[in-house]
Amino acid sequence: MAVPELAPLKESKVDVVIVGAGPAGYMAALWFARMGIKAKFIDKRSTKIFTGQADGLQPRVLEVFETFGFVDRAIKEVAVGYEACFYEPDDEGKIRLVDKQPEGVPGISRFNGSVIHQGRIETWISDAIEEFSKGELQVERPLLPEAMEVDTSVGDSTTEYPVKMVLKKLPDNDAGPDQFGHKVENGLYRQFDGDQKYEVPKEGEDLEVVHAKYVLGCDGAHSWVRKQLGIEHKGETTDFVWGVLDIVPITDFPNIRKRCSIHSKNDGSIMVIPRENGLVRLYIQLREVDHEGDKLSEVTGKKRVDRSKLTAEQILATAQKIFYPFSLEVAETHWFTAYQIGQRVATDFQKDNRVFIAGDACHTHSPKAGQGMNVSMMDTFNLAWKIGYVVKGLADPSILHTYELERHAVADDLIAYDLQLSRLFSSKPGEISTEEFRSVIEKGGAFTTGCTVNYDASVLIDKPADRPRTEPYYSALASNLAIGMRLPDTRIVMQSDGRPWWFNQRLPSTGEFRLLVFIGDYINNPSLKKQMADIGEFLARPESNVAQLRRDAVLQPMLVHASPQAEVTWDDFPAVFRPRDERGVMDYWSVLADTPTLHEKTGDAYEKYGISREVGAAIVLRPDGYVAKVAEPTLEGIEDIWRFLGGFLTAVKATT
Amino acid sequence: MAVPELAPLKESKVDVVIVGAGPAGYMAALWFARMGIKAKFIDKRSTKIFTGQADGLQPRVLEVFETFGFVDRAIKEVAVGYEACFYEPDDEGKIRLVDKQPEGVPGISRFNGSVIHQGRIETWISDAIEEFSKGELQVERPLLPEAMEVDTSVGDSTTEYPVKMVLKKLPDNDAGPDQFGHKVENGLYRQFDGDQKYEVPKEGEDLEVVHAKYVLGCDGAHSWVRKQLGIEHKGETTDFVWGVLDIVPITDFPNIRKRCSIHSKNDGSIMVIPRENGLVRLYIQLREVDHEGDKLSEVTGKKRVDRSKLTAEQILATAQKIFYPFSLEVAETHWFTAYQIGQRVATDFQKDNRVFIAGDACHTHSPKAGQGMNVSMMDTFNLAWKIGYVVKGLADPSILHTYELERHAVADDLIAYDLQLSRLFSSKPGEISTEEFRSVIEKGGAFTTGCTVNYDASVLIDKPADRPRTEPYYSALASNLAIGMRLPDTRIVMQSDGRPWWFNQRLPSTGEFRLLVFIGDYINNPSLKKQMADIGEFLARPESNVAQLRRDAVLQPMLVHASPQAEVTWDDFPAVFRPRDERGVMDYWSVLADTPTLHEKTGDAYEKYGISREVGAAIVLRPDGYVAKVAEPTLEGIEDIWRFLGGFLTAVKATT
Ligand SMILES: Cc1cc2nc3c(=O)[nH]c(=O)nc-3n(C[C@H](O)[C@H](O)[C@H](O)COP(=O)(O)OP(=O)(O)OC[C@H]3O[C@@H](n4cnc5c(N)ncnc54)[C@H](O)[C@@H]3O)c2cc1C
Ligand SMILES: Cc1cc2nc3c(=O)[nH]c(=O)nc-3n(C[C@H](O)[C@H](O)[C@H](O)COP(=O)(O)OP(=O)(O)OC[C@H]3O[C@@H](n4cnc5c(N)ncnc54)[C@H](O)[C@@H]3O)c2cc1C
């Protein structure tokens, strides 16, 4: 991967290069825009996606969207899955409703699994990037990386720019998606995107050189970055071919606006996903496809179906058979595609913690569980703030190790679930019982919400290292707050103005860690009052460096009390929780109350989190909202937390 | 008001001219944009407002914003009032907290009274106008009406363009707000806006002529339109002068983020309104003002304080005295003004139901109850859809009479409340007891939410004519749904996909009337099932004209059932509630359920509305969300409703 000598080219220096503007790339760019990191963001295609592609948004991703301030846009536009219907064939081969279940896991999140086409989702993120970066950070297209070279001699230096990339500007018309002769937009090209041949950059091409501290390969299933790193993408492609249709249906099928799993007698199965604006997505198992143009698979050596020959009409014809006795016609076709099921995971997610891959570059699988886009976004939601910290010199580069640790595990779980699911869906009737089918989907339900992700012990997650990630680990101080999992949401009251909020709304993704001191009912527990004062004093010591941590947007100390409002006064709270800025203007937004309000039912956050009002707890939340540590709300507890933070935060380490 | 002869000018024809782009004008334009009405929208100022001015948003206005799709923007930006604190002086003259109350009326609406500066509010509305009208409808500025002439010979014709106006384009620099020498933006100019002298349009000026069917004067307190109509603006201006400061405060006052009414011993009183972005608005009673430049009031003949001489510093100095013993300094001053309390109402709100006035043009009063902007917007929210119907030939012009009937009453109530409130605030300590003070504010609380407005009987409101509007009138069929009042919100479930919604979200301001057939538990009440079929048949008859009413966006029939979901199937519902479009695509969004869902507590809408599940009710909702009529959910009931609608809807009248 050496970069050849070329005549002097346009050169630039950036903190990070993001290769690929799909969901993973956009989410990375969002963090960088939010944190003010200088990034170059490139994509080889000349336009963004307009329709089709992925469409599922997990509850967890919606929670994350909320922390970036645009979940309301989502909520207004999406279709939400509330009910799942199961259809089986009767003896005459007519499908009939056999069961109804709640879709998703009631109560696990304020949001329910939602759907809308990927283009809209990318637009919301892209608008937020524009807003945060004031228009500075934008996708440059069509721009293709042609060579990459890493100077490993710098070790883990965070000040050097050891990655050199040569980028080629493509002519616009080379970079548009090929519709394979179809009039309707489709995803066929995506499947045949194929591998980018390694081309040696040549004089006369429209080239530029960029020097970066880090590179993020978000360039999808056929990742060029992954190949440059020589990372393997392990797994199998099966022979099952599925069609996808995004249509406005004309039908007498009564549950067309609910998520349905339909098994027919002889014609395969269908998943029905009602979508935004009257659209419905159908995932259709294709048993009979045109094998004429079969090619040999490069991977398996087996014959591969030439999916580019498939038409929307053929896919619809199969769907119509499965729907029998219900009618199914089409008023509009918005998008279609066909894919072959396969499951693959990259052996490594990074090289030297200098060049990273994320999203489909790391893991590919069937789209049926609606996970790819979500997991891809959550990959970079996990990674990019860490890079931001390192690039700014705020944290030790060792935190970068946690990316692979945390996200490889999720990818493994995802692939395992997808294998199960694909087997179910591709099974012949009778092969698998309806009960087994439902039970897999129900068990998978929690996983697919994205809310059960549980990160292992590391420099960023303080818990015993031997816990399997299937078993959430709780401290006795907060018996419902699993360490390594995201903070569940709750109603909470702003002390200064009495306004109730969802806690998640007060924990925006700013890049800050949060120290949440649940000080309990300090009015009725004098020892807690003393502890609050002690903690206040500790944090006010110059050696604690809180002023700088605040200035650098590294740590926001917050207090959550549970004392009766009638007895509480604003001056009770240590100054560090209501600091004044250089002008003397007070911060009114860091003291919260878990108390009933005059307007609505609030006051059960302690209970929800399993925190005692007599004992309290001190919680460290990571910038991505995962619980990093739980300690006592005492001087010792905070000292312990300071030791933990000193393990990676430069400004804390310097003083401890 | 005759228009002089001029050399041929640029001429145009529009349905409506809106004079004045303040809150009233914007809300009118929003309806016109939504309904596709051709309007000319002019303002004499060269720019919109950027800061300051009105800041209070009632719950009812937020509900209305939701029906136009942008309440989420508000919710994210506003400060919300949840608690009200009352301060009184002690013997030493130190103010101290004597009481805390919920701010607003808990439970009356999903929204609580909120604050943000008027410029933002106008931006949201203006963005929505742009979206609905696809950029067609925009404020033209600076444009001043110079003459207006109405040809009354056309009677109430809705096809002629009997109003002729001459408009003059102003040079940009003449039309900017004068800051009266202050560096800080302020509202002083607004107070001194004064009367526009009647100028005869002259050759050589940049003039144009516009012919309109209707004119809406939304041109504020000094309304030129009102004067053209010769309408009196009756009332009094008092001698009390108040200052307004929008500041980022530096203070040790502990409740600065709550709404506070503060009475000092000798220095007058203050209202504290915490605002967006750390701002706080103070309304400060000014006892000592510079009387040097006193002028004689044109109205009262008394001396008027020259408020243009006031500075932010003077106002602050008074505030500091009232705050004693708390400190009050200022980090940023965003805006300030001073005003003299006065209460005035126009004798008429229209002339010949051809030219209308709305907003401050009709009523002015003190800003302390935070009502002016709200009531102004609600004036045109009431009026503009009616004009839309008439202009499109969808309704009889007689419905225009209801504007003055309905909104004059609100103006009267508003002025009465404001007089009370102003007297309280301007009273000397001791003159009025704290108890009396609080009791007025508490009683006024419901009024100021905007949710208790109760429209009188008319062609649009079917109830006994002799009911005083202070007494809500209920039908026995819906014992909690007052006829003439807005439909209170509730959770409701979409039958087709099981998604729970707030009812208000499913009743967007599209211009449609809604026929809500609460058919009850039709599964367990065979007679209801029969009634549902009968109603379905009635509405399906060609003579009922439902297809056309739908096409013209005049009526949306909706069904709300209360039968157990396990037994309900989609095919139970008459086709008219789930019609197919010309392509055969079904409408899945007009059948609702008041049933528990698998995800959250729903199913109490019938109870909330006082409708029996065994009897049901049929409700007509106006396009503005007010209950127009309640009838039985029977063939007779619907026939009765058809007679009612035939009283003003062209398409119904034609067939009844
Ligand atoms: C039919 C279908 C349905 C799906 N449904 C869902 C769903 O419901 N929910 C869900 O979560 N996921 C779903 N997925 C999966 C989802 O689309 C992917 O997992 C997701 O897009 C991966 O995001 P990414 O950013 O990693 O990669 P991609 O979205 O593939 O983006 C990669 C980007 O990199 C660019 N690129 C590639 N190579 C280069 C290069 N060399 N140089 C520069 N740029 C490059 C590409 O142009 C592209 O813009 C579905 C996928 C399909 C096909
Ligand atoms: C300090 C202060 C605080 C207030 N606080 C609140 C509050 O909290 N809540 C609340 O609801 N209300 C409040 N109000 C009142 C509120 O500002 C007004 O009631 C509201 O703006 C009236 O709206 P309007 O559209 O009727 O008139 P305006 O807002 O006055 O708008 C009239 C528009 O017409 C234009 N115009 C005038 N004459 C002509 C002409 N001849 N030709 C063309 N254009 C013309 C003007 O330029 C202006 O843009 C407050 C007012 C003040 C001063």
CSV table of N, CA, C and O in Angstrom, one decimal, chain B residues 368-404:
chain,number,residue,atom,x,y,z
B,368,LYS,N,-49.0,42.0,30.5
B,368,LYS,CA,-48.6,41.2,31.7
B,368,LYS,C,-49.3,39.8,31.7
B,368,LYS,O,-48.7,38.8,32.2
B,369,ALA,N,-50.5,39.7,31.2
B,369,ALA,CA,-51.1,38.4,31.2
B,369,ALA,C,-50.6,37.5,30.0
B,369,ALA,O,-51.0,36.4,29.8
B,370,GLY,N,-49.7,38.1,29.2
B,370,GLY,CA,-49.1,37.4,28.1
B,370,GLY,C,-50.1,36.9,27.1
B,370,GLY,O,-50.1,35.8,26.6
B,371,GLN,N,-51.1,37.8,26.8
B,371,GLN,CA,-52.2,37.3,26.0
B,371,GLN,C,-52.2,37.9,24.6
B,371,GLN,O,-52.8,37.3,23.7
B,372,GLY,N,-51.7,39.1,24.4
B,372,GLY,CA,-51.9,39.8,23.2
B,372,GLY,C,-51.5,39.0,21.9
B,372,GLY,O,-52.3,38.9,21.0
B,373,MET,N,-50.3,38.5,21.9
B,373,MET,CA,-49.9,37.7,20.7
B,373,MET,C,-50.8,36.5,20.5
B,373,MET,O,-51.2,36.2,19.4
B,374,ASN,N,-51.1,35.9,21.6
B,374,ASN,CA,-51.9,34.6,21.6
B,374,ASN,C,-53.3,34.9,21.0
B,374,ASN,O,-53.8,34.3,20.1
B,375,VAL,N,-54.0,35.9,21.6
B,375,VAL,CA,-55.3,36.2,21.2
B,375,VAL,C,-55.3,36.7,19.8
B,375,VAL,O,-56.2,36.4,19.0
B,376,SER,N,-54.3,37.5,19.4
B,376,SER,CA,-54.2,37.9,18.0
B,376,SER,C,-54.1,36.8,17.0
B,376,SER,O,-54.7,36.8,16.0
B,377,MET,N,-53.2,35.8,17.4
B,377,MET,CA,-53.1,34.6,16.5
B,377,MET,C,-54.4,33.9,16.4
B,377,MET,O,-54.9,33.4,15.4
B,378,MET,N,-55.1,33.8,17.6
B,378,MET,CA,-56.3,33.0,17.6
B,378,MET,C,-57.5,33.7,16.9
B,378,MET,O,-58.4,33.1,16.4
B,379,ASP,N,-57.4,35.1,16.8
B,379,ASP,CA,-58.3,35.8,16.0
B,379,ASP,C,-58.3,35.3,14.6
B,379,ASP,O,-59.4,35.0,14.0
B,380,THR,N,-57.1,35.3,14.0
B,380,THR,CA,-57.1,34.9,12.6
B,380,THR,C,-57.2,33.4,12.4
B,380,THR,O,-57.6,32.9,11.3
B,381,PHE,N,-56.8,32.7,13.4
B,381,PHE,CA,-57.0,31.2,13.4
B,381,PHE,C,-58.5,30.9,13.3
B,381,PHE,O,-58.9,30.0,12.6
B,382,ASN,N,-59.3,31.8,13.9
B,382,ASN,CA,-60.7,31.7,13.8
B,382,ASN,C,-61.3,32.2,12.5
B,382,ASN,O,-62.2,31.6,11.9
B,383,LEU,N,-60.7,33.2,12.0
B,383,LEU,CA,-61.3,33.9,10.8
B,383,LEU,C,-60.8,33.3,9.4
B,383,LEU,O,-61.6,33.2,8.5
B,384,ALA,N,-59.6,33.0,9.3
B,384,ALA,CA,-59.0,32.8,8.0
B,384,ALA,C,-59.6,31.6,7.3
B,384,ALA,O,-59.8,31.6,6.1
B,385,TRP,N,-59.8,30.5,8.0
B,385,TRP,CA,-60.4,29.3,7.3
B,385,TRP,C,-61.8,29.6,6.8
B,385,TRP,O,-62.2,29.1,5.8
B,386,LYS,N,-62.5,30.5,7.5
B,386,LYS,CA,-63.8,30.8,7.1
B,386,LYS,C,-63.7,31.6,5.7
B,386,LYS,O,-64.5,31.3,4.8
B,387,ILE,N,-62.8,32.5,5.7
B,387,ILE,CA,-62.6,33.3,4.4
B,387,ILE,C,-62.2,32.3,3.3
B,387,ILE,O,-62.7,32.3,2.2
B,388,GLY,N,-61.3,31.3,3.7
B,388,GLY,CA,-60.9,30.3,2.7
B,388,GLY,C,-62.1,29.6,2.1
B,388,GLY,O,-62.2,29.4,0.9
B,389,TYR,N,-63.0,29.1,3.0
B,389,TYR,CA,-64.2,28.4,2.5
B,389,TYR,C,-65.0,29.3,1.6
B,389,TYR,O,-65.5,28.8,0.6
B,390,VAL,N,-65.2,30.5,2.0
B,390,VAL,CA,-66.1,31.4,1.2
B,390,VAL,C,-65.4,31.7,-0.2
B,390,VAL,O,-66.1,31.6,-1.2
B,391,VAL,N,-64.2,32.0,-0.1
B,391,VAL,CA,-63.5,32.3,-1.4
B,391,VAL,C,-63.5,31.1,-2.3
B,391,VAL,O,-63.6,31.3,-3.6
B,392,LYS,N,-63.4,29.9,-1.8
B,392,LYS,CA,-63.4,28.7,-2.7
B,392,LYS,C,-64.8,28.3,-3.1
B,392,LYS,O,-65.0,27.3,-3.8
B,393,GLY,N,-65.8,29.1,-2.6
B,393,GLY,CA,-67.2,28.7,-2.9
B,393,GLY,C,-67.7,27.5,-2.2
B,393,GLY,O,-68.7,26.8,-2.5
B,394,LEU,N,-67.0,27.1,-1.1
B,394,LEU,CA,-67.4,25.9,-0.4
B,394,LEU,C,-68.4,26.1,0.7
B,394,LEU,O,-69.1,25.2,1.2
B,395,ALA,N,-68.5,27.4,1.1
B,395,ALA,CA,-69.5,27.7,2.2
B,395,ALA,C,-70.1,29.1,1.9
B,395,ALA,O,-69.6,29.9,1.2
B,396,ASP,N,-71.2,29.2,2.6
B,396,ASP,CA,-72.0,30.4,2.4
B,396,ASP,C,-71.3,31.6,3.2
B,396,ASP,O,-70.7,31.4,4.2
B,397,PRO,N,-71.3,32.8,2.6
B,397,PRO,CA,-70.6,33.9,3.2
B,397,PRO,C,-71.2,34.2,4.6
B,397,PRO,O,-70.5,34.9,5.4
B,398,SER,N,-72.3,33.7,4.9
B,398,SER,CA,-72.9,34.0,6.2
B,398,SER,C,-72.0,33.5,7.4
B,398,SER,O,-72.1,34.0,8.5
B,399,ILE,N,-71.2,32.5,7.1
B,399,ILE,CA,-70.3,32.1,8.2
B,399,ILE,C,-69.3,33.1,8.6
B,399,ILE,O,-68.8,33.1,9.7
B,400,LEU,N,-69.1,34.1,7.8
B,400,LEU,CA,-68.2,35.2,8.2
B,400,LEU,C,-68.7,36.0,9.4
B,400,LEU,O,-67.9,36.6,10.1
B,401,HIS,N,-70.0,36.1,9.5
B,401,HIS,CA,-70.5,36.8,10.7
B,401,HIS,C,-70.0,36.2,12.0
B,401,HIS,O,-70.0,36.9,13.0
B,402,THR,N,-69.7,34.9,12.0
B,402,THR,CA,-69.4,34.3,13.3
B,402,THR,C,-68.0,34.8,13.8
B,402,THR,O,-67.7,34.7,15.0
B,403,TYR,N,-67.2,35.4,12.9
B,403,TYR,CA,-65.9,35.9,13.4
B,403,TYR,C,-66.1,36.9,14.5
B,403,TYR,O,-65.6,36.8,15.6
B,404,GLU,N,-66.8,38.0,14.1
B,404,GLU,CA,-67.0,39.0,15.1
B,404,GLU,C,-67.7,38.5,16.4
B,404,GLU,O,-67.4,38.8,17.5
